[in-house]
Amino acid sequence: MLELLNVSTRVGNQQHIQDVSLQLHPGTLNVLLGATLSGKTTLMRLMAGLETPDTGEVRFNGVNVRGIPVQKRDVAMVYQQFINYPSLTVYENIASPLRVAGLDKATIKQRVHEAAELLRLTDYLQRLPADLSGGQQQRTALARALVKQAKLVLLDEPLANLDYKLREELRRELPGIFAKTGAILVYASTEPSEALLLGGNTATLHEGRLTQFGPAIEVFQRPVDLQTARIFSDPPLNTLLVSKQGAELRCDALVMTLPVDNADAAQLPDGQYTLAIRPWHLLLDVPPQLEKQTTEKQTTHARINAHVEVTEITGSETYVHVRLQGAQTQRWVALLHGVKDLPADSPVQLAIDPAQIYLFDSHGQRCLTPPQREDV
Amino acid sequence: MKSWNNKAWFLVLPVLLLVAFSAIIPLMTVVNYSVQDSFGNNEFYWVGLEWFKEVLESERFHNALMRNLLFSAIILLIEIPLGIAIALAMPRRGWGVSVCLVLMALPLLIPWNVVGTIWQVFARVDIGLLGYTLTQLGFDYNYTQDVVDAWITLIVMDVWHWTSLVVLLCYSGLVSIPQAYYQAARIDGASRWAVFRYIQLPKMRRVLVIAVLLRFMDSFMIYTEPFVVTGGGPGNATTFLSIDLVQMAIGQFDLGPAAAMSLIYFLIILLVSWVFYTVMTQQDADSAPGRGQP
Amino acid sequence: MARIVLNNIAHRYGAVTARSATQSTDDAAAYALKPLSHAWEDGGAYALLGPSGCGKTTLLNIISGLVTPSQGQLFFDDTDVSQLPTEQRNIAQVFQFPVLYDTMTVAENLAFPLRNRRGINKLGDAEIKQRVADAITMLGLEKLAHQKARGLSADDKQKISLGRGLVRTDVNAILFDEPLTVIDPHLKWQLRTQLKQIHRQFGHTMIYVTHDQTEALTFADKVVVMLAGEVIQTGTPEDLFKHPLHTFVGKFIGSPGMNILRCELDGNEAIVDTFRIALPCHYPALPGTIELGIRPEFIRIVNQGEGMPVTISAIEDIGRYRIVRALLGSQHLDIVVPEAVAIPGNAAVVFETGNIGIYHNSRLVNSNNSNTGVS
């Protein structure tokens, strides 16, 4: 088990990592999710022992690892850039950590072939990295990390430099490849969808602080604070400042009645809140002159008026970027099913189901979550 | 970074000892000489800053210093632009690259005194190819007699010997510029000059700092070539500080003034190098480097 | 602004020596770009989409003149520009990694392409100032305008690179070569919509090269899909999603991509393993490989007995929807299940007949012999 206990680092006056505590268990996949410079790489360097915390401890299986050199820590790391030995063949590249470990030839051969098989590199073993595609080069780097059978495997945005489709493919394979080794897998990413697709646990980072840690879908559905919700949203989360008076949420752009059946909502004190809603929970209610067929009218839905800025059509869905009426600076995005080519500057009315909103208090703490979906 | 490992000191110790014996102790000896006088018999008397005063006030020192500064200035003014120009003209790919690199490296491989001897012979009016040809062509050329000719010979020799160094440094800076910069410049409609001014020169700046520093220090300390070729003459026309220093210390055995002079010499080099370095790297300090690109 | 026409343009890398020029040109593998004729309409927003090494960047560089094609002509409107150097083509191009003039301030960087103009195109200082100020406002760079470009964050640097293209309001076209690669996801949204707005406002012809389907589809009115130096399909995002002409397009576009199932045809039914699946129209028997294509979005998951039984191997919950990985007989199937729909334990699937395509040797079989089918 890898434990970070109140770990902090600073460079000059700048706090890089602020009081991070985290427990990672063998056999788990843990995604560090955050924007560029949010501290993902620093945190990984701390875990690897490439950096030492100013305060706090990094423990591996209960032992403080301070002072233990990186070479002895049983760590494998894969970077965003495809890092292989350029003069060695794929086989020799994969074999390199085993040679360092001083294994015998037969074992090396067997392990390399196993890893190559798993990462579909068997046909390329005799090639040099320069003769491989980007995807194959990164597979080689991954294979090298795999054969090492390290107890801690750190992957720093390993797919960022790959083609979109290759990324999809490798992302699906990755958890399975490392699952058998029982290693602690740590994976840094800037993309929320990647964290969800990989599954496992997600730790959200913001400016060197750990905002939340838990199973990916749980963090996604029940973010503890606004910052976490923002980090874990792609497309961006729609937010609006509202004030609560009794069962009503109000601001210049919106009046909404809180769902009566939600116990949490009933207990909230009056005051200022940030309302947040996911883009795909916004429904389009277009004035009849633009589209005759309107979505089903639900009286409980709150309405919000807006002007279209730009629409983006993906083929099956439409992202409508709008400016809210009554809150001009607020830009929202709605993700609608199907192709809806709305002209720019045309007025739209968006419908919000009160059951789907999040509320965050003035400190950014979550106070209201949409009810959980019943699943099998 | 912040963890101290005492083992490291043991690893550094040999180097420290080496530096102490090769640099610090000799320097201290020089400092010791520079504040004392001796009348032989290993008897030394404390004279304070007397020697420094004498050296700084002597015309001989002023003249030699001026010669040095002039020489370094001319060398830098010729070698740096010429080096950049040659580096720009060199091919970036293909077989021509290695041919050019080898040609450029050749002069650098020849020892100082050999270069001096080559040129000494080469420029002689009676048997040297250059000197003889020039004289036959009607030029009044004789480096042993004419001050200007002596200077030109030394400068041409230094340029021949050391421009390659500037070329190689600049070339390494040039080839590290990503192709996208040139493409972007073409898209932006930049002229050849603008490409040089806004892309190549800024990207070469770091290596140029090194080139200027190396060439300044080397040319300021020049000794072997003028010693071999002109011997400091005609008259004192090419007697640089280093030559003067050796004459004073070995020839006249004036250890005190020579020690004082070498310290002053050392400080001047340090000062000028520091000025160059500060001026040329000032822009770097203006802004912290951003996140690197892959 | 201009209509850009490619007339039988092709390109092969490596020096074209007299010997290689006389060699037979049917060695198709050697082409970075296979012979291509295509017209980019004036004011269109295009995306060039394909995997790395498919020739999309080569094509872009041929248009801007950074690469001289081995054959063919290039026209801007009616002018043959094949022989014109880049500087004279009046094209803006933004590269994958930020390219900045380090010694200049942000504002000077933006003014640079304008200041380089000579002769009749020369701009006055006031005009330059105005355009630079506009670009700075457009990209929200006000605070950085007078800072040196060196030392800015990657995001800001790339914004400035974009800006250098956008200040030139009278260019023939603006070309983008994977411009958002180094940008964080949140800013990507912002910059992409800004680009779209700028396109709407100024009506430039824009060509955007990317391997990222989301970027391509959301940016472009028309997407050109390339594979191995060849254009496989050109169409609106909706076309590409609903009617991919090639199984590659089906798989490449959409996440997850289209399910491609080996099948046999039997009139207006397809036989996948032991299952008979109704097709939108009647298909003739064809030799060669026959495949059925259906997008994961067009498969409904139902209770056992109401459709073809499947074995679910994994469910990936990505919040907005779930991706169900399943086996239909021996073949792999991805199904997209919306947030609100429950997944039964013993699941079966139903294919939406209208959204099934039949592919013969990877190409879509035209179904125009039916009036119910896709058009």
Coordinates of N, CA and C in Angstrom, one line a residue, chain A residues 26-28 114 118 142-143 145-153 174-185:
Chain A
P26 N -2.8 -2.0 -3.6 CA -2.3 -2.9 -4.7 C -3.5 -3.3 -5.5
G27 N -3.2 -3.4 -6.8 CA -4.2 -3.9 -7.7 C -5.3 -2.9 -8.1
T28 N -5.1 -1.7 -7.7 CA -6.1 -0.7 -8.1 C -5.5 0.3 -9.1
E114 N 6.0 -12.6 -23.2 CA 4.7 -12.4 -22.6 C 4.2 -11.0 -22.7
L118 N 1.0 -9.4 -24.9 CA 0.0 -8.7 -24.3 C -0.2 -7.3 -24.9
L142 N 5.4 1.0 -22.4 CA 4.5 0.3 -21.5 C 5.0 -1.1 -21.2
A143 N 5.4 -1.8 -22.2 CA 5.9 -3.2 -22.0 C 7.1 -3.2 -21.0
A145 N 7.7 -1.1 -18.7 CA 7.1 -0.9 -17.3 C 6.5 -2.1 -16.8
L146 N 5.9 -2.9 -17.7 CA 5.1 -4.1 -17.3 C 6.1 -5.2 -16.9
V147 N 7.1 -5.5 -17.7 CA 8.0 -6.6 -17.4 C 8.7 -6.4 -16.1
K148 N 8.9 -5.2 -15.7 CA 9.6 -4.9 -14.5 C 8.9 -5.4 -13.3
Q149 N 7.6 -5.6 -13.5 CA 6.7 -6.1 -12.4 C 6.9 -5.3 -11.1
A150 N 6.9 -4.0 -11.3 CA 7.1 -3.1 -10.2 C 5.8 -3.1 -9.4
K151 N 6.0 -2.7 -8.1 CA 4.8 -2.7 -7.3 C 4.0 -1.4 -7.5
L152 N 4.7 -0.4 -8.0 CA 4.1 0.9 -8.3 C 4.4 1.3 -9.7
V153 N 3.3 1.5 -10.5 CA 3.5 1.9 -11.9 C 2.9 3.2 -12.1
L174 N -5.4 -0.9 -21.4 CA -4.4 -0.6 -20.3 C -4.8 -1.2 -18.9
P175 N -6.1 -1.0 -18.4 CA -6.4 -1.5 -17.1 C -6.2 -3.0 -17.0
G176 N -6.6 -3.7 -18.1 CA -6.4 -5.2 -18.1 C -5.0 -5.6 -18.1
I177 N -4.2 -4.9 -18.8 CA -2.7 -5.3 -18.9 C -2.1 -5.3 -17.6
F178 N -2.3 -4.3 -16.8 CA -1.6 -4.1 -15.6 C -2.3 -4.8 -14.4
A179 N -3.6 -5.2 -14.6 CA -4.4 -5.7 -13.5 C -3.8 -7.0 -13.0
K180 N -3.2 -7.8 -13.9 CA -2.6 -9.1 -13.5 C -1.4 -9.0 -12.6
T181 N -0.7 -7.8 -12.7 CA 0.5 -7.7 -11.9 C 0.3 -7.4 -10.5
G182 N -1.0 -6.9 -10.2 CA -1.3 -6.5 -8.8 C -0.6 -5.3 -8.3
A183 N -0.1 -4.5 -9.3 CA 0.6 -3.3 -8.9 C -0.4 -2.2 -8.6
I184 N 0.2 -1.2 -7.9 CA -0.6 0.1 -7.7 C -0.4 0.9 -9.0
L185 N -1.5 1.1 -9.7 CA -1.3 1.9 -11.0 C -1.8 3.3 -10.7

